[in-house]
Short mmCIF file of C-alpha atoms in Angstrom, two decimals:
data_model
loop_
_atom_site.label_atom_id
_atom_site.label_comp_id
_atom_site.label_asym_id
_atom_site.label_seq_id
_atom_site.Cartn_x
_atom_site.Cartn_y
_atom_site.Cartn_z
CA MET A 126 184.38 221.09 253.64
CA ASN A 127 180.99 222.60 254.38
CA LYS A 128 178.71 220.95 256.89
CA SER A 129 176.69 218.20 255.22
CA ASP A 130 172.91 218.50 255.25
CA PHE A 131 171.89 215.19 253.70
CA ILE A 132 173.13 212.09 251.89
CA ALA A 133 171.86 211.50 248.37
CA GLU A 134 172.18 209.12 245.47
CA LEU A 135 173.43 211.04 242.43
CA LYS A 136 173.00 209.89 238.85
CA PHE A 137 175.19 211.82 236.44
CA GLN A 138 173.93 212.15 232.89
CA THR A 139 176.13 211.05 230.02
CA THR A 140 177.84 213.69 227.92
CA GLU A 141 175.42 212.91 225.09
CA LYS A 142 172.46 213.75 227.35
CA SER A 143 173.76 217.21 228.35
CA GLY A 144 176.05 215.87 231.09
CA ARG A 145 179.59 216.98 231.80
CA LYS A 146 182.35 216.38 229.29
CA ASN A 147 184.79 215.29 231.98
CA TYR A 148 184.77 213.97 235.54
CA ALA A 149 183.46 215.80 238.61
CA LYS A 150 185.76 215.99 241.60
CA SER A 151 184.63 215.73 245.22
CA GLY A 152 183.78 219.27 246.31
CA TYR A 153 181.92 219.97 243.05
CA ARG A 154 179.21 222.59 243.69
CA PRO A 155 176.42 222.73 241.06
CA HIS A 156 173.02 224.36 241.48
CA ILE A 157 170.22 222.22 242.94
CA GLU A 158 166.52 222.42 242.14
CA PHE A 159 164.35 220.35 244.48
CA GLU A 160 161.15 218.85 243.12
CA ASN A 161 158.18 221.21 243.39
CA TYR A 162 160.43 224.17 244.28
CA PRO A 163 161.26 225.55 240.81
CA GLU A 164 161.34 229.14 242.04
CA TYR A 165 164.36 228.63 244.27
CA TRP A 166 167.70 227.17 243.25
CA THR A 167 170.44 226.69 245.79
CA SER A 168 174.06 225.65 245.62
CA GLY A 169 174.95 222.15 246.81
CA GLN A 170 178.49 220.97 247.49
CA GLN A 171 178.94 217.28 246.71
CA THR A 172 181.36 215.20 248.79
CA TYR A 173 181.50 211.73 247.26
CA ILE A 174 181.43 208.62 249.42
CA GLY A 175 184.07 206.01 248.57
CA THR A 176 185.59 207.91 245.67
CA ASP A 177 187.07 211.27 244.76
CA PHE A 178 185.87 211.41 241.15
CA VAL A 179 182.69 210.67 239.20
CA LEU A 180 182.52 210.23 235.44
CA PRO A 181 179.57 211.18 233.22
CA GLY A 182 176.97 208.39 233.29
CA GLU A 183 178.03 207.07 236.71
CA THR A 184 175.98 206.81 239.91
CA VAL A 185 177.42 207.64 243.33
CA ASN A 186 176.34 208.41 246.88
CA ALA A 187 177.40 211.75 248.29
CA GLU A 188 177.06 214.04 251.26
CA ILE A 189 175.48 217.34 250.20
CA GLY A 190 175.83 220.70 251.91
CA ILE A 191 173.48 223.39 250.63
CA LEU A 192 173.32 227.16 250.96
CA SER A 193 170.19 229.00 252.15
CA THR A 194 169.23 226.24 254.55
CA GLU A 195 166.77 228.59 256.25
CA TYR A 196 164.57 228.58 253.14
CA PHE A 197 164.30 224.80 253.14
CA ALA A 198 163.74 224.42 256.88
CA LYS A 199 161.25 221.59 257.53
CA ARG A 200 160.76 221.06 253.79
CA LEU A 201 163.05 218.16 252.86
CA TYR A 202 162.25 214.47 253.22
CA GLU A 203 163.76 211.10 252.37
CA ASN A 204 163.27 209.99 248.74
CA MET A 205 162.75 213.62 247.71
CA GLU A 206 164.11 214.08 244.21
CA PHE A 207 166.12 216.95 242.75
CA LYS A 208 168.23 217.82 239.75
CA PHE A 209 171.65 219.42 239.76
CA CYS A 210 172.72 221.81 237.05
CA GLU A 211 175.36 224.07 235.62
CA SER A 212 173.52 227.19 234.50
CA ASN A 213 170.53 225.89 232.49
CA ARG A 214 172.16 222.53 231.71
CA THR A 215 171.00 219.53 233.75
CA ILE A 216 174.06 217.55 234.80
CA GLY A 217 172.24 214.84 236.72
CA PHE A 218 169.47 213.81 239.08
CA GLY A 219 169.49 213.00 242.77
CA LYS A 220 167.37 211.45 245.49
CA ILE A 221 167.73 212.09 249.22
CA ILE A 222 168.65 208.92 251.12
CA ARG A 223 169.09 210.33 254.61
CA ILE A 224 168.78 213.80 256.15
CA ILE A 225 171.63 214.80 258.45
CA ASN A 226 170.57 218.36 259.28
CA THR A 227 167.38 217.78 261.27
CA ASP A 228 166.37 221.44 260.88
CA LEU A 229 165.63 220.66 257.22
CA LYS A 230 163.57 217.54 257.82
CA CYS A 231 159.86 217.76 257.15
CA GLU A 232 157.72 216.50 260.01
CA PRO A 233 156.31 213.09 259.03
CA ASP A 234 152.66 214.00 259.55
CA ILE A 235 152.76 217.11 257.34
CA ASP A 236 151.28 216.93 253.85
CA GLN A 237 153.61 218.60 251.33
CA LYS A 238 150.58 220.05 249.58
CA THR A 239 149.92 222.25 252.61
CA ILE A 240 153.42 223.71 253.06
CA ASN A 241 154.48 224.20 249.45
CA LEU A 242 152.80 227.08 247.66
CA ASN A 243 153.71 225.48 244.33
CA LEU A 244 151.20 222.72 245.11
CA TYR A 245 148.33 225.11 245.89
CA PRO A 246 145.71 225.87 243.19
CA THR A 247 147.34 227.46 240.13
CA ASP A 248 145.25 230.63 240.32
CA ILE A 249 147.20 231.61 243.45
CA ILE A 250 150.60 231.47 241.76
CA ASP A 251 149.24 233.18 238.65
CA LYS A 252 147.84 236.02 240.77
CA ILE A 253 151.14 236.52 242.61
CA LYS A 254 152.99 236.75 239.30
CA LEU A 255 150.40 239.13 237.86
CA ASP A 256 150.23 241.45 240.87
CA TYR A 257 153.88 241.56 241.90
CA ARG A 258 155.56 241.15 238.51
CA GLN A 259 159.33 241.69 238.94
CA SER A 260 159.00 241.21 242.72
CA TRP A 261 156.87 238.08 242.50
CA ASN A 262 159.68 235.80 243.72
CA LYS A 263 160.01 237.85 246.90
CA ALA A 264 156.24 237.89 247.43
CA PHE A 265 156.15 234.15 246.82
CA SER A 266 158.92 233.53 249.36
CA GLU A 267 157.22 235.66 252.01
CA ILE A 268 154.03 233.61 251.71
CA GLN A 269 156.01 230.35 251.63
CA GLU A 270 157.63 231.27 254.93
CA LEU A 271 154.24 232.10 256.41
CA ILE A 272 152.65 228.75 255.62
CA ILE A 273 155.61 226.78 256.97
CA SER A 274 155.52 228.75 260.24
CA ASN A 275 152.07 227.71 261.43
CA GLU A 276 149.49 225.20 260.25
CA SER A 277 146.69 227.73 260.86
CA PHE A 278 147.82 229.64 257.76
CA ARG A 279 147.88 226.64 255.41
CA ASN A 280 144.59 227.49 253.83
CA LYS A 281 143.90 228.61 250.27
CA ARG A 282 141.18 231.00 251.45
CA ILE A 283 143.57 232.82 253.79
CA ILE A 284 146.33 232.92 251.17
CA ARG A 285 144.02 234.43 248.56
CA ALA A 286 142.83 237.02 251.09
CA ILE A 287 146.44 237.98 251.88
CA ILE A 288 147.29 238.43 248.20
CA HIS A 289 144.15 240.51 247.65
CA LEU A 290 144.90 242.79 250.60
CA GLY A 291 148.53 243.16 249.52
CA ASN A 292 147.17 245.36 246.74
CA LYS A 293 150.09 244.73 244.37
CA ASP A 294 152.54 246.37 246.79
CA LEU A 295 155.29 244.23 248.31
CA ALA A 296 155.78 246.40 251.40
CA HIS A 297 152.05 246.35 252.09
CA LEU A 298 151.94 242.60 251.53
CA GLU A 299 154.59 242.16 254.20
CA LYS A 300 152.47 244.19 256.64
CA ILE A 301 149.43 242.04 255.85
CA ILE A 302 151.48 238.91 256.51
CA GLU A 303 152.54 240.28 259.90
CA GLN A 304 148.91 241.03 260.73
CA THR A 305 148.00 237.49 259.69
CA LYS A 306 150.38 236.18 262.34
CA ILE A 307 148.54 238.25 264.97
CA ASP A 308 145.01 237.19 263.95
CA TRP A 309 144.20 235.63 260.57
CA ARG A 310 140.49 236.23 261.16
CA ASP A 311 141.06 239.96 260.67
CA ILE A 312 142.48 239.20 257.23
CA LEU A 313 139.34 237.36 256.16
CA LEU A 314 137.14 240.12 257.56
CA TRP A 315 139.01 242.86 255.69
CA ALA A 316 139.21 240.91 252.44
CA GLU A 317 135.72 239.46 252.24
CA TYR A 318 133.44 242.02 253.91
CA ASP A 319 132.63 245.65 253.21
CA LYS A 320 132.42 248.44 255.79
CA LYS A 321 128.81 247.49 256.54
CA GLU A 322 129.99 243.95 257.34
CA LYS A 323 128.24 242.57 254.30
CA ARG A 324 130.09 239.70 252.67
CA ILE A 325 131.05 240.63 249.13
CA ARG A 326 133.79 238.08 248.37
CA ASP A 327 134.43 234.41 249.03
CA PHE A 328 138.08 233.44 248.71
CA ASN A 329 137.25 229.78 248.96
CA ASN A 330 136.72 230.37 245.25
CA GLU A 331 139.60 230.97 242.86
CA PHE A 332 140.62 234.45 241.77
CA GLY A 333 138.17 235.79 239.22
CA LYS A 334 135.28 233.94 240.83
CA GLU A 335 135.48 235.35 244.35
CA GLU A 336 132.90 238.13 243.95
CA ILE A 337 129.50 237.43 245.53
CA LYS A 338 126.76 238.72 243.29
CA ALA A 339 124.01 240.68 244.99
CA ILE A 340 120.60 239.03 245.02
CA ARG A 341 117.97 241.35 243.63
#
């Protein structure tokens, strides 16, 4: 059995509501999609507590061990909801009761809206998808990791500046992210000011409205 990361309450859907046609056995490993993290599915092994089998429509508590724990470091919290699926079919819904792997536990004083890029203004996600197209998931993940690493980077202005300077190139975006870690003020300077140090953009504003019009 894999190491358990958290205990959850699992509610299996009935067969009529897209659930399984037969029972699930302890050790069952469907995909998991945590709320507000639609871009990243992981695999979660279910070890049932007090039983070895669960029928469609039943509710059970289980220990869950997930893959890619590094991606969800400091992001999970008690009462966080998720769904578990087979391919595109939702088998059931879950809610975290207790977190066992403390590396995954979100610090209690952190607002989820600051560490989850999905909860930032929609123009940011739209711009990532537009600029990085087939590589947008990778670009998204790189920025997600940045904002979880340090509270100084949890700022929509800085994130927009990073995306702008990335210039639609994933390798260049990664270099900009590394420079952000050294001094985020350089990022704002490069993104918002011209060579004469005149401010020409304001990334407090959403993409498409960042240009500062010259006063005649």
